[in-house]
Short mmCIF file of C-alpha atoms and ligand atoms in Angstrom, two decimals:
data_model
loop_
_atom_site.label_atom_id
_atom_site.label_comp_id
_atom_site.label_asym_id
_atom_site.label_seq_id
_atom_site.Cartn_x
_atom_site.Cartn_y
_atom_site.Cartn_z
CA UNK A 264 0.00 0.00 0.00
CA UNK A 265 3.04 2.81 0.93
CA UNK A 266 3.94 1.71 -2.50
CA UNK A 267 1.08 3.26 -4.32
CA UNK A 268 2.02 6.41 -2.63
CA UNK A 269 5.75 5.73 -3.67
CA UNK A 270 4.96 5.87 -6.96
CA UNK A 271 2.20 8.95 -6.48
CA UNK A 272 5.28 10.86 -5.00
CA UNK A 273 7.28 10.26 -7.57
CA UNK A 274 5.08 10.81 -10.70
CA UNK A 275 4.06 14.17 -8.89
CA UNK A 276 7.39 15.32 -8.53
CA UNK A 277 8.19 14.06 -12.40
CA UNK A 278 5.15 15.62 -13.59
CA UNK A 279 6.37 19.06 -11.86
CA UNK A 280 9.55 19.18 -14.26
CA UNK A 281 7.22 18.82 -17.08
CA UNK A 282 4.86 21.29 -16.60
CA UNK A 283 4.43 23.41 -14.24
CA UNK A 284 2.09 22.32 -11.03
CA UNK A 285 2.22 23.24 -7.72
CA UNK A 286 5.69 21.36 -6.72
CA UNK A 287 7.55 22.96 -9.83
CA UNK A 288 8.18 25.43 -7.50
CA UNK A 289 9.87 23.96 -3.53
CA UNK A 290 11.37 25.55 -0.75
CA UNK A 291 14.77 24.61 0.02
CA UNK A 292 16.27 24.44 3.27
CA UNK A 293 19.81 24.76 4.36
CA UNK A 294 22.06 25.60 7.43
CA UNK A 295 23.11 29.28 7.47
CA UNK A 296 26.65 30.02 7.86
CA UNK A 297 25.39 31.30 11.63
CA UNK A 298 23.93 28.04 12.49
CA UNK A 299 20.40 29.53 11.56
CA UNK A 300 18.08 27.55 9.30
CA UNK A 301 17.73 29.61 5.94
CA UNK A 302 14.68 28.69 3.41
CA UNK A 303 13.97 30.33 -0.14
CA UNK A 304 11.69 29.06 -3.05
CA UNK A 305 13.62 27.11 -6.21
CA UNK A 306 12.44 25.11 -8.96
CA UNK A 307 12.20 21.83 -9.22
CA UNK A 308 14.36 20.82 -12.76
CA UNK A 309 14.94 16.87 -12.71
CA UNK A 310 13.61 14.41 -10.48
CA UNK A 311 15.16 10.94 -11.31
CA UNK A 312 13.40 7.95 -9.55
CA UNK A 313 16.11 5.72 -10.25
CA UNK A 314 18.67 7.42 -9.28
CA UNK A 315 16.47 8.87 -6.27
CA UNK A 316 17.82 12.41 -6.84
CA UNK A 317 16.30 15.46 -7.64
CA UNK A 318 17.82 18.89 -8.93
CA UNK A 319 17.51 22.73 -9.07
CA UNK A 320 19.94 25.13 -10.86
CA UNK A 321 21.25 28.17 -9.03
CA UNK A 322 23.91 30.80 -9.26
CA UNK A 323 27.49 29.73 -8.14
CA UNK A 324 28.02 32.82 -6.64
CA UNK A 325 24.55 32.72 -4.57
CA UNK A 326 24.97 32.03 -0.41
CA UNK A 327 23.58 29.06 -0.74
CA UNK A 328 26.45 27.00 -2.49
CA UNK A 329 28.68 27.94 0.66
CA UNK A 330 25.86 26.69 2.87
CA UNK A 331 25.97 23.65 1.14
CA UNK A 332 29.98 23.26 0.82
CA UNK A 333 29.73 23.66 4.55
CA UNK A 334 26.92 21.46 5.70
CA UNK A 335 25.52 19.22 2.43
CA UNK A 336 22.37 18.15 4.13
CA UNK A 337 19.38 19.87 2.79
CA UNK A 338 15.57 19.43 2.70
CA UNK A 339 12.93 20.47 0.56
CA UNK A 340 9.09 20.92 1.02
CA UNK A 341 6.21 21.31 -1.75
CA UNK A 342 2.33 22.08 -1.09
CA UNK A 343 -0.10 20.87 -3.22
CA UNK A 344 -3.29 22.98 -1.54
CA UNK A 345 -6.06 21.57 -4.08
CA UNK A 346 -5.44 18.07 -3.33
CA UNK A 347 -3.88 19.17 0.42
CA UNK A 348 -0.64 17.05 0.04
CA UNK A 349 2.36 18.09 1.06
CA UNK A 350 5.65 16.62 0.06
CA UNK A 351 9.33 16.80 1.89
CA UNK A 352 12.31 15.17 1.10
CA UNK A 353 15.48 15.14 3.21
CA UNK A 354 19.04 13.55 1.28
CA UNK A 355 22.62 15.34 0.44
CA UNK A 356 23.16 17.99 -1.78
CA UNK A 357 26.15 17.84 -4.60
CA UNK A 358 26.71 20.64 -6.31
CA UNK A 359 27.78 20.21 -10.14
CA UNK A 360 29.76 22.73 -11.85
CA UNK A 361 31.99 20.85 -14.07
CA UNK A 362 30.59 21.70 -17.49
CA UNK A 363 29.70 18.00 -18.80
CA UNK A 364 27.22 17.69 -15.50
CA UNK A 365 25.63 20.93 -16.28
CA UNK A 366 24.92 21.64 -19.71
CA UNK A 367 22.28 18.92 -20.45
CA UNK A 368 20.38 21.08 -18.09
CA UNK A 369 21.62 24.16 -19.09
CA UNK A 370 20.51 23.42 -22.74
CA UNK A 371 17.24 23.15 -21.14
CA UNK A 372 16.81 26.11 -19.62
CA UNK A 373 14.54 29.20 -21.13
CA UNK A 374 17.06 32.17 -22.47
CA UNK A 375 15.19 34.45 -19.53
CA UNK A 376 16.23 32.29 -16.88
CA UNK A 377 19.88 31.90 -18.31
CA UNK A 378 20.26 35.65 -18.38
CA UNK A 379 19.87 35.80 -14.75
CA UNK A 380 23.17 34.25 -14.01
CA UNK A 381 24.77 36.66 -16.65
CA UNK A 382 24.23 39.48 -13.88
CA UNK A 383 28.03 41.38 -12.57
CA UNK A 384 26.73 41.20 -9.16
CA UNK A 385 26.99 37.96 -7.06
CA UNK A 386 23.22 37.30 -5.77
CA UNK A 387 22.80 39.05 -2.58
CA UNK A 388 25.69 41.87 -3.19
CA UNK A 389 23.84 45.28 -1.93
CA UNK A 390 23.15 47.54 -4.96
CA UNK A 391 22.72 50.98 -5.86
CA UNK A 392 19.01 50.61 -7.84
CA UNK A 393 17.27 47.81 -8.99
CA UNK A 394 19.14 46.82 -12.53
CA UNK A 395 16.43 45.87 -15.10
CA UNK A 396 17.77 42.69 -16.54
CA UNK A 397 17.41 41.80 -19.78
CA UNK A 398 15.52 38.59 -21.52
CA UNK A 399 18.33 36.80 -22.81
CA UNK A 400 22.39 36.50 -23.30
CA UNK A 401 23.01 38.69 -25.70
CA UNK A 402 26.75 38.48 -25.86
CA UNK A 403 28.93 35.43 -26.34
CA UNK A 404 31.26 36.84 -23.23
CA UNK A 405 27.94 36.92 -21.19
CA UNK A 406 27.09 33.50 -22.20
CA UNK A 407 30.14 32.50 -20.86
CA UNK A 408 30.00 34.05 -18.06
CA UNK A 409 26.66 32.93 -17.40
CA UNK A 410 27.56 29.37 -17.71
CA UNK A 411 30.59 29.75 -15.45
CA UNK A 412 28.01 31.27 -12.42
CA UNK A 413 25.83 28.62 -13.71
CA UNK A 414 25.25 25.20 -11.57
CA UNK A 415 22.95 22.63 -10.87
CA UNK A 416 22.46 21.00 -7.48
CA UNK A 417 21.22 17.44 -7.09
CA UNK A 418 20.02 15.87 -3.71
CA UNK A 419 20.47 12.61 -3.21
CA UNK A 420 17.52 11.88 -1.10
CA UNK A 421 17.47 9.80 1.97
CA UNK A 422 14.26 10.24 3.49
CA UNK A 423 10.56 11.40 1.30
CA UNK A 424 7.77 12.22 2.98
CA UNK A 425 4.11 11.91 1.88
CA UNK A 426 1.01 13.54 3.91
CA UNK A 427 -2.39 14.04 2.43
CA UNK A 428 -4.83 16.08 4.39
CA UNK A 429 -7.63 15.91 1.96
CA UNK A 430 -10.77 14.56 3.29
CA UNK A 431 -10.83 11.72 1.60
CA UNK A 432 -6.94 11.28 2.41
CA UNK A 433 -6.02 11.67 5.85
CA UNK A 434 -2.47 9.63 5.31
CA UNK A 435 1.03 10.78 6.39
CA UNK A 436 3.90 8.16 5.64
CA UNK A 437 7.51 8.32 5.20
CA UNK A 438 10.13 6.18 2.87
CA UNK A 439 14.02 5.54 3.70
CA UNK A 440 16.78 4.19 1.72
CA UNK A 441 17.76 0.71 3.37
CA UNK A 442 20.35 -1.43 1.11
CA UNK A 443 19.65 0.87 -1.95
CA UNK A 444 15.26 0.16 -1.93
CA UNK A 445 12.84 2.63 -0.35
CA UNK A 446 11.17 1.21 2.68
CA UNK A 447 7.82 3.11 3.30
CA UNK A 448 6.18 3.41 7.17
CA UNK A 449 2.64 4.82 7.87
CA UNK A 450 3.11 7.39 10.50
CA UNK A 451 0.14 8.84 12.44
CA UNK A 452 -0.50 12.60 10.18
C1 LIG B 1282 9.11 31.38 -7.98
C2 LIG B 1282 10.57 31.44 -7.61
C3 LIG B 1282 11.44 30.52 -8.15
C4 LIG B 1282 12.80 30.59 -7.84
N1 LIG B 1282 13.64 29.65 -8.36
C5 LIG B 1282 14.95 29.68 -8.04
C6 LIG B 1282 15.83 28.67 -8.51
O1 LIG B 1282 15.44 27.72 -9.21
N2 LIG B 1282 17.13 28.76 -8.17
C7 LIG B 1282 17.61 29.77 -7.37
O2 LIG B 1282 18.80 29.79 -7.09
N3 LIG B 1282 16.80 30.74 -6.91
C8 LIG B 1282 15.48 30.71 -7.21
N4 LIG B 1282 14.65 31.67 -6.72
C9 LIG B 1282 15.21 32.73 -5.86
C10 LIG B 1282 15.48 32.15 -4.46
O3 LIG B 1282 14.25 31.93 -3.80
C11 LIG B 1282 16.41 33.04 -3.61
O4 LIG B 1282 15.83 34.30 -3.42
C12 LIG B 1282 17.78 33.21 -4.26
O5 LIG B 1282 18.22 32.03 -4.89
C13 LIG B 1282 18.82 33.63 -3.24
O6 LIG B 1282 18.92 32.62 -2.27
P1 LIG B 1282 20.18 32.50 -1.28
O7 LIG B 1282 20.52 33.92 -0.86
O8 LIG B 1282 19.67 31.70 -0.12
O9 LIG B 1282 21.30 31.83 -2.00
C14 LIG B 1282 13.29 31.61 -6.98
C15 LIG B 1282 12.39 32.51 -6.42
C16 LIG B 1282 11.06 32.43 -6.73
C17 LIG B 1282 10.11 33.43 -6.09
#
């Protein structure tokens, strides 16, 4: 039976790379370099049952990738609030930014959202004004560029979680790697 939602989980979280639903879009937690837990929105780019991964892209430069040198563990949490589910998932966080592991995904990406990593200023650096940036890479420099800020980060996930609070549903359960297989427990929601 915590197979069925196994398999719900991960054709939801497929399905969200596709087109866009309510987990395209998943908040990603990570240790601050304080201590202090730090959470922000990304989207949801690959999720790879069979490898039991699933990735984001994000700037190089961005805080998060020296969160994540410094403590790899990461979680993630989607809401679903027509069908009340929420999903979170809990594994290790690699970040890949030799240019074989990224450019599959790179090719993949919309010009707009490329341009954003063509920006001068590292994400987070205090500005004078707002810059208007523009919709695509316009210049072969700034293509390189952007690909050199460029990175994707793939979890390796140790621990999914899967709670439905629809009325119908009522279901929380959770799944952990044992010996390379997902073992799934119902847990009271
Ligand atoms: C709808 C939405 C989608 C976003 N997707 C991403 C994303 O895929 N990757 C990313 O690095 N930031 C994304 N952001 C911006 C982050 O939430 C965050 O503000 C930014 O990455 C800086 O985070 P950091 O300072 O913790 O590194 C998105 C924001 C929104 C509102």
């Amino acid at each position: 039976m915590t197979a069925s939602v196994h398999q719900e989980l991960w054709q939801s979280l497929g399905a969200a790379t596709q087109s866009r639903s309510p987990f395209t879009t998943m908040q990603l937690a990570t240790i601050g370099m304080d201590g202090a837990p730090r959470v922000r929105t990304v989207v949801l780019r690959q999720a790879d049952e069979v490898r039991s991964t699933v990735s984001f892209v994000t700037d190089l430069r961005s805080p998060k990738i020296a969160e994540i040198r410094r403590e790899p563990r990461v979680s993630l949490v989607g809401y679903d609030p027509q069908a009340g589910i929420q999903v979170r998932l809990e594994g290790r966080a690699v970040i890949l930014d030799q240019p074989e592991d990224k450019k599959s995904i790179w090719d993949r990406c919309r010009p707009h959202t490329l341009a954003l990593f063509q920006t001068p200023d590292a994400p987070g650096t205090e500005i004078a004004s707002p810059r208007a940036v523009s919709g695509t890479v316009e210049h072969c420099d700034g293509t390189e560029q952007a690909f050199r800020n460029f990175c994707v980060v793939t979890v390796e996930l140790q621990r999914l979680e899967w709670l439905d609070l629809s009325p119908e549903g009522h279901q929380r359960c959770f799944f952990r790697q044992t010996a390379g297989s997902w073992v799934g427990t119902w847990i009271a929601p």
